[in-house]
Coordinates of C-alpha atoms in Angstrom, one line a residue:
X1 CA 62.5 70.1 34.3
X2 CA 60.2 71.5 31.3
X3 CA 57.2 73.6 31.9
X4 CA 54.7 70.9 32.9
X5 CA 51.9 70.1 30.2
X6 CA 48.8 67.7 30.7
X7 CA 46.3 66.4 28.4
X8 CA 43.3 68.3 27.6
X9 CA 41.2 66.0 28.0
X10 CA 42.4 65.5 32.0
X11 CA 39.1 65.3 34.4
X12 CA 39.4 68.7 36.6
X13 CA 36.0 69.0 38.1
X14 CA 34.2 72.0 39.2
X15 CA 32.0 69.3 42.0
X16 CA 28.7 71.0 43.3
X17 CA 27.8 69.8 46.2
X18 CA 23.6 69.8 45.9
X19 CA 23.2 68.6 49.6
X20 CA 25.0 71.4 51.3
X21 CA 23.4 73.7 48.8
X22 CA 20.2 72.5 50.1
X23 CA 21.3 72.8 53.3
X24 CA 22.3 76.3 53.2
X25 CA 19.0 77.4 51.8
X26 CA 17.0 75.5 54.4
X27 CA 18.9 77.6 56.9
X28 CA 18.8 80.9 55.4
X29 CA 15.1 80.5 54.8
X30 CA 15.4 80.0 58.6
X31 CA 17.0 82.8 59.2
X32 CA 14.3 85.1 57.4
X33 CA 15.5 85.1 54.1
X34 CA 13.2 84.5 51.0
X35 CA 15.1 85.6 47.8
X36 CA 18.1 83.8 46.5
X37 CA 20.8 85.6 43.8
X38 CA 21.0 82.8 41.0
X39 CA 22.3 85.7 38.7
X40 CA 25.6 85.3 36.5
X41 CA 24.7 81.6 36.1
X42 CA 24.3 81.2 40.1
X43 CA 27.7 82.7 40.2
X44 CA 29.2 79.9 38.4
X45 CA 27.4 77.0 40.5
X46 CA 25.2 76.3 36.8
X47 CA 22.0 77.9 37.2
X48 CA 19.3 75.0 36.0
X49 CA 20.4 72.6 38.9
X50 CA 21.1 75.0 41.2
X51 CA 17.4 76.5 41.2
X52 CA 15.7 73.1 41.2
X53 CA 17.5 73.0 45.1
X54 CA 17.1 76.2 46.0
X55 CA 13.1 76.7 45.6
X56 CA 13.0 72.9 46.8
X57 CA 14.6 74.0 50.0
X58 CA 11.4 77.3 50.4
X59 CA 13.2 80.7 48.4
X60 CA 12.7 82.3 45.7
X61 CA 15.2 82.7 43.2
X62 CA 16.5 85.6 41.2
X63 CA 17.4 85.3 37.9
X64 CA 18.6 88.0 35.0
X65 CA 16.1 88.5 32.1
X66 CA 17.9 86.4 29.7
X67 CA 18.4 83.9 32.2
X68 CA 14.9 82.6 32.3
X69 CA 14.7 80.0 29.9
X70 CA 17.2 78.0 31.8
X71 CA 14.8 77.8 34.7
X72 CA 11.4 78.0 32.4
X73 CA 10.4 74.5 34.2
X74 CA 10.0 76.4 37.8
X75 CA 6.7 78.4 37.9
X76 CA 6.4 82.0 38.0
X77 CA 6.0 82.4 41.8
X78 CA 9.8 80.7 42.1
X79 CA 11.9 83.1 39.9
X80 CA 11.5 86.2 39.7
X81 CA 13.9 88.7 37.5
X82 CA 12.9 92.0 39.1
X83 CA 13.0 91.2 43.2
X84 CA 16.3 92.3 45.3
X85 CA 17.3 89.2 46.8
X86 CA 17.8 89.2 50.1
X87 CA 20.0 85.6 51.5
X88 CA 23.4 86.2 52.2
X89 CA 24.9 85.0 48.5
X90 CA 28.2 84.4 50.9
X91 CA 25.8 81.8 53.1
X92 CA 24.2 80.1 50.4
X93 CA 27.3 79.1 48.3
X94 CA 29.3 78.6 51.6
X95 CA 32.1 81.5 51.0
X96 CA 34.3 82.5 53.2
X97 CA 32.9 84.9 55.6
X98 CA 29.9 83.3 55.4
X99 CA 29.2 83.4 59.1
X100 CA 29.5 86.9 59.7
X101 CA 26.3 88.9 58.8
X102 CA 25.8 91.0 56.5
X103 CA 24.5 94.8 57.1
X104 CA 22.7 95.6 54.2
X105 CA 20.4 92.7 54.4
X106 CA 18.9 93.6 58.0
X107 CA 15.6 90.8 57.0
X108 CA 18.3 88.2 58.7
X109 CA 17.8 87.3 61.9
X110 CA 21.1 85.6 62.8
X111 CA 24.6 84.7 60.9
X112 CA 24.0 81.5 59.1
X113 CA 26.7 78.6 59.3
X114 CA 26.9 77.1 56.0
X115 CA 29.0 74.9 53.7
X116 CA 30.9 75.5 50.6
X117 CA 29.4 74.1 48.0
X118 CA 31.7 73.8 45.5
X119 CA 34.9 72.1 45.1
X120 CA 38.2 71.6 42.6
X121 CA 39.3 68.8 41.7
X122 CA 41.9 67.3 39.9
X123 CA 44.0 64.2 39.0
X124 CA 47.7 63.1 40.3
X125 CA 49.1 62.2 36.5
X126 CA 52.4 61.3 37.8
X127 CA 55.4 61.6 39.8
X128 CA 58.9 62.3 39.7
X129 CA 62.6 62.4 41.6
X130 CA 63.2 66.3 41.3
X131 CA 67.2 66.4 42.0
X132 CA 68.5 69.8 44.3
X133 CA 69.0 72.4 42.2
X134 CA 66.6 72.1 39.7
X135 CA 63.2 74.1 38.6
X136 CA 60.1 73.5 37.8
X137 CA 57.5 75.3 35.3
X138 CA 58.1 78.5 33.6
X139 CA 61.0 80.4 34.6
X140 CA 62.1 78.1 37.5
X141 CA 60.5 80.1 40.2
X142 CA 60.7 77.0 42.3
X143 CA 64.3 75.0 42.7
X144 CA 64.3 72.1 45.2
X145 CA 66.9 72.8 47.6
X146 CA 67.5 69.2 48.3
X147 CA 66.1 66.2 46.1
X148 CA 63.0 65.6 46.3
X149 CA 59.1 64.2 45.0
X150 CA 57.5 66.0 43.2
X151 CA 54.0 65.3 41.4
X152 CA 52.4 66.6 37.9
X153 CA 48.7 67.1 38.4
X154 CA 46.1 67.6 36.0
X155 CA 44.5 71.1 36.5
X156 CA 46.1 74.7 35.6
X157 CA 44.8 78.4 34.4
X158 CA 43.0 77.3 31.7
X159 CA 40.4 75.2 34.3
X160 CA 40.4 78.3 36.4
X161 CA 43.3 77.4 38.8
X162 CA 44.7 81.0 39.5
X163 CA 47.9 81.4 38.2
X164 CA 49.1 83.1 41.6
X165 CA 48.7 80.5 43.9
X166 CA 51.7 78.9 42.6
X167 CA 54.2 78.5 45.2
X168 CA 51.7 79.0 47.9
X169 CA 48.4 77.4 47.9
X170 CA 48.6 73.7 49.2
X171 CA 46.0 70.6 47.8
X172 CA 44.7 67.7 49.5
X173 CA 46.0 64.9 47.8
X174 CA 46.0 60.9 49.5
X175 CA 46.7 61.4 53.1
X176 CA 47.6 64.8 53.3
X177 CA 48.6 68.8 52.4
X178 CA 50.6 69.5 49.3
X179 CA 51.9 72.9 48.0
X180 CA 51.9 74.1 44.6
X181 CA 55.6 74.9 43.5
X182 CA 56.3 77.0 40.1
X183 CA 54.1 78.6 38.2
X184 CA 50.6 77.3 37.1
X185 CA 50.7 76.3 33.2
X186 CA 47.6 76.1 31.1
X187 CA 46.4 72.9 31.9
X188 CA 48.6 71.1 34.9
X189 CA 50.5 72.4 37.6
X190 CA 53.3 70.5 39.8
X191 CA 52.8 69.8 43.7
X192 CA 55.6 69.1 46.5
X193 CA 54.8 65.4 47.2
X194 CA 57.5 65.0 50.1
X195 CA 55.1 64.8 52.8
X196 CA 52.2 62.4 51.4
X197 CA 52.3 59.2 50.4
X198 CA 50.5 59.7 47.0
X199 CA 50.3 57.8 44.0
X200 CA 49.6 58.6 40.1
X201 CA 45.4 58.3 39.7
X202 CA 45.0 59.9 43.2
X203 CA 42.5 62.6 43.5
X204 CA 44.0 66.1 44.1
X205 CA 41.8 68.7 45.7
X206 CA 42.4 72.2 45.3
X207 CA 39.8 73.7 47.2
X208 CA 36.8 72.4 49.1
X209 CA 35.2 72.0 52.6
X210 CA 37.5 72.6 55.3
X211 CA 35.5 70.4 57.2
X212 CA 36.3 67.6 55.8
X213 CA 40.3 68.5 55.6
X214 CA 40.7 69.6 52.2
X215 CA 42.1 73.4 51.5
X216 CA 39.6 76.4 52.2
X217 CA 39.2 78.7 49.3
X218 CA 40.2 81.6 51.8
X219 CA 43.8 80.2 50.7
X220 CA 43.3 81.2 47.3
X221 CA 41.8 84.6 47.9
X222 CA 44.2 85.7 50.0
X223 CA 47.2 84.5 47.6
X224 CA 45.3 86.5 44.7
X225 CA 43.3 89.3 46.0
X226 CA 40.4 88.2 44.0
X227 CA 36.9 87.3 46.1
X228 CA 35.5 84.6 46.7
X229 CA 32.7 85.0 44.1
X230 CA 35.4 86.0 41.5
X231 CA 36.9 82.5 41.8
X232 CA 34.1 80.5 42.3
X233 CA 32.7 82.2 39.2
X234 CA 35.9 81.6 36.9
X235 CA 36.3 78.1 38.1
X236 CA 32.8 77.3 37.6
X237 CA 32.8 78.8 33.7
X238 CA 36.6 76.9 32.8
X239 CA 36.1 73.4 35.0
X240 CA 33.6 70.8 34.0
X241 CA 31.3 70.4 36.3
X242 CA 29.3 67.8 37.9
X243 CA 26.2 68.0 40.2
X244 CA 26.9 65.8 43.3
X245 CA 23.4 64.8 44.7

C-alpha cells in the first residue's frame, strides 16, 4: 500500500466545546480564582470566542498587548494585559492533570474537576482489505500480520496530528477504539478497523472527553513527550476550528 494521501480540503476540526468552557470557569471562579490566561490565542482555543465565555462565566481575562484588539468589544475591567493570572490554565481548558492543584497558585481553594474543551476530529474517507504481509504509509512501519481492515482517515501532521502517535494512539471511530498504524502523512493517516464496525463518512475522533468514551489527550502526550498545552496549541493553529455552543 502507498503512503496514504487525502484531500486538502478534508473537514478535520479543531471542535471547542463553549459549554464545558463555561463550566470550567464557573468553577474556578468558585474555587477563588479571578484571572484567566487567554494569551497565545487562548492557547490555541481562538481567543475572541473564548473571552466572550470566560468573563460571561465571572474572570477576568489576560491577554498579550497585541492581543487586544481581538477582544476590543469586552470593556476594560474584563481584560487586562498586565495582571498575573491566577486559574489553573490546566482546569480551565480541561488538560490532563487538571484535578491535581497547582502550588504556585495558592489563591485556589480546592482542585477543580473540569472538562476538556477541545476535541479532533476527523472523517473515515474509506476502507480497504489490507492482505498479511503488507505495509502501510511511509516506510511500512506497520505490516498486517494476518489480513485485515484497515481505514484511510482524513486528518495527519499538517492538521496538527502528531506524527508520533502513529502506531500507538487509538481513535473513536463508530462503535469503538481504533489504533493508528504507520506513520502519519501530511494530511491523512490509516486506522486498524478490525474491531469496529465502521463505515466511510463516519466521524473519527482523535482526542476528546474521556467522559464520553473518546481517546484522552494524555494518550498523545505520553506517545510524544510534548504537553498538553503544546498540542492543544498546534492543533488549534493547523485544524479548522468551530465553536460548539
Amino acid at each position: 500500500m502507498t503512503a496514504p494521501t487525502a484531500p486538502r480540503s478534508a473537514p478535520v476540526r479543531a471542535v471547542i466545546s463553549h459549554p464545558a468552557l463555561d463550566g470550567n470557569a464557573r468553577g474556578l471562579r468558585e474555587a477563588g480564582a479571578s484571572c484567566a490566561d487567554l494569551r497565545r490565542d487562548a492557547w490555541g482555543h481562538g481567543l475572541a470566542a473564548c473571552a466572550v465565555t470566560v468573563t460571561a462565566a465571572g474572570l477576568r481575562v489576560r491577554v498579550d498587548e497585541e492581543e487586544r484588539a481581538a477582544v476590543a468589544d469586552l470593556p476594560d475591567a474584563l481584560v487586562t494585559t498586565t495582571a498575573e493570572p491566577d486559574a489553573d490554565p490546566r482546569a480551565l481548558w480541561g488538560l490532563p492533570g487538571a484535578s491535581q492543584p497547582v502550588m504556585s497558585q495558592p489563591v485556589m481553594s480546592r482542585p477543580v474537576m473540569s472538562r476538556p474543551v477541545m476535541s479532533l476530529r476527523g472523517s473515515l474517507l474509506s476502507t480497504k482489505l489490507l492482505r498479511a504481509g503488507e505495509g502501510v504509509s511511509y516506510g511500512y512501519t506497520f505490516r498486517a500480520d494476518d489480513d485485515m481492515i484497515i481505514g484511510l482517515v482524513c486528518g495527519g501532521y499538517a492538521q496538527g496530528v502528531v506524527r508520533a502517535v502513529g502506531n500507538h494512539a487509538r481513535v473513536r471511530v463508530a462503535d469503538g477504539f481504533a489504533r493508528i498504524i504507520g506513520r502519519v502523512a501530511m494530511d491523512a493517516c490509516v486506522i486498524a478497523l478490525d474491531q469496529t464496525d465502521a463505515s466511510a463518512g463516519d466521524e473519527v475522533v482523535f482526542f476528546g472527553d474521556p467522559a464520553d468514551h473518546e481517546p484522552s489527550l494524555a494518550e498523545w502526550t505520553d506517545e510524544t513527550g510534548l504537553t498538553p498545552a503544546e498540542i492543544v496549541s498546534l492543533v488549534g493553529a493547523r485544524a479548522q476550528r468551530r465553536d460548539l455552543r
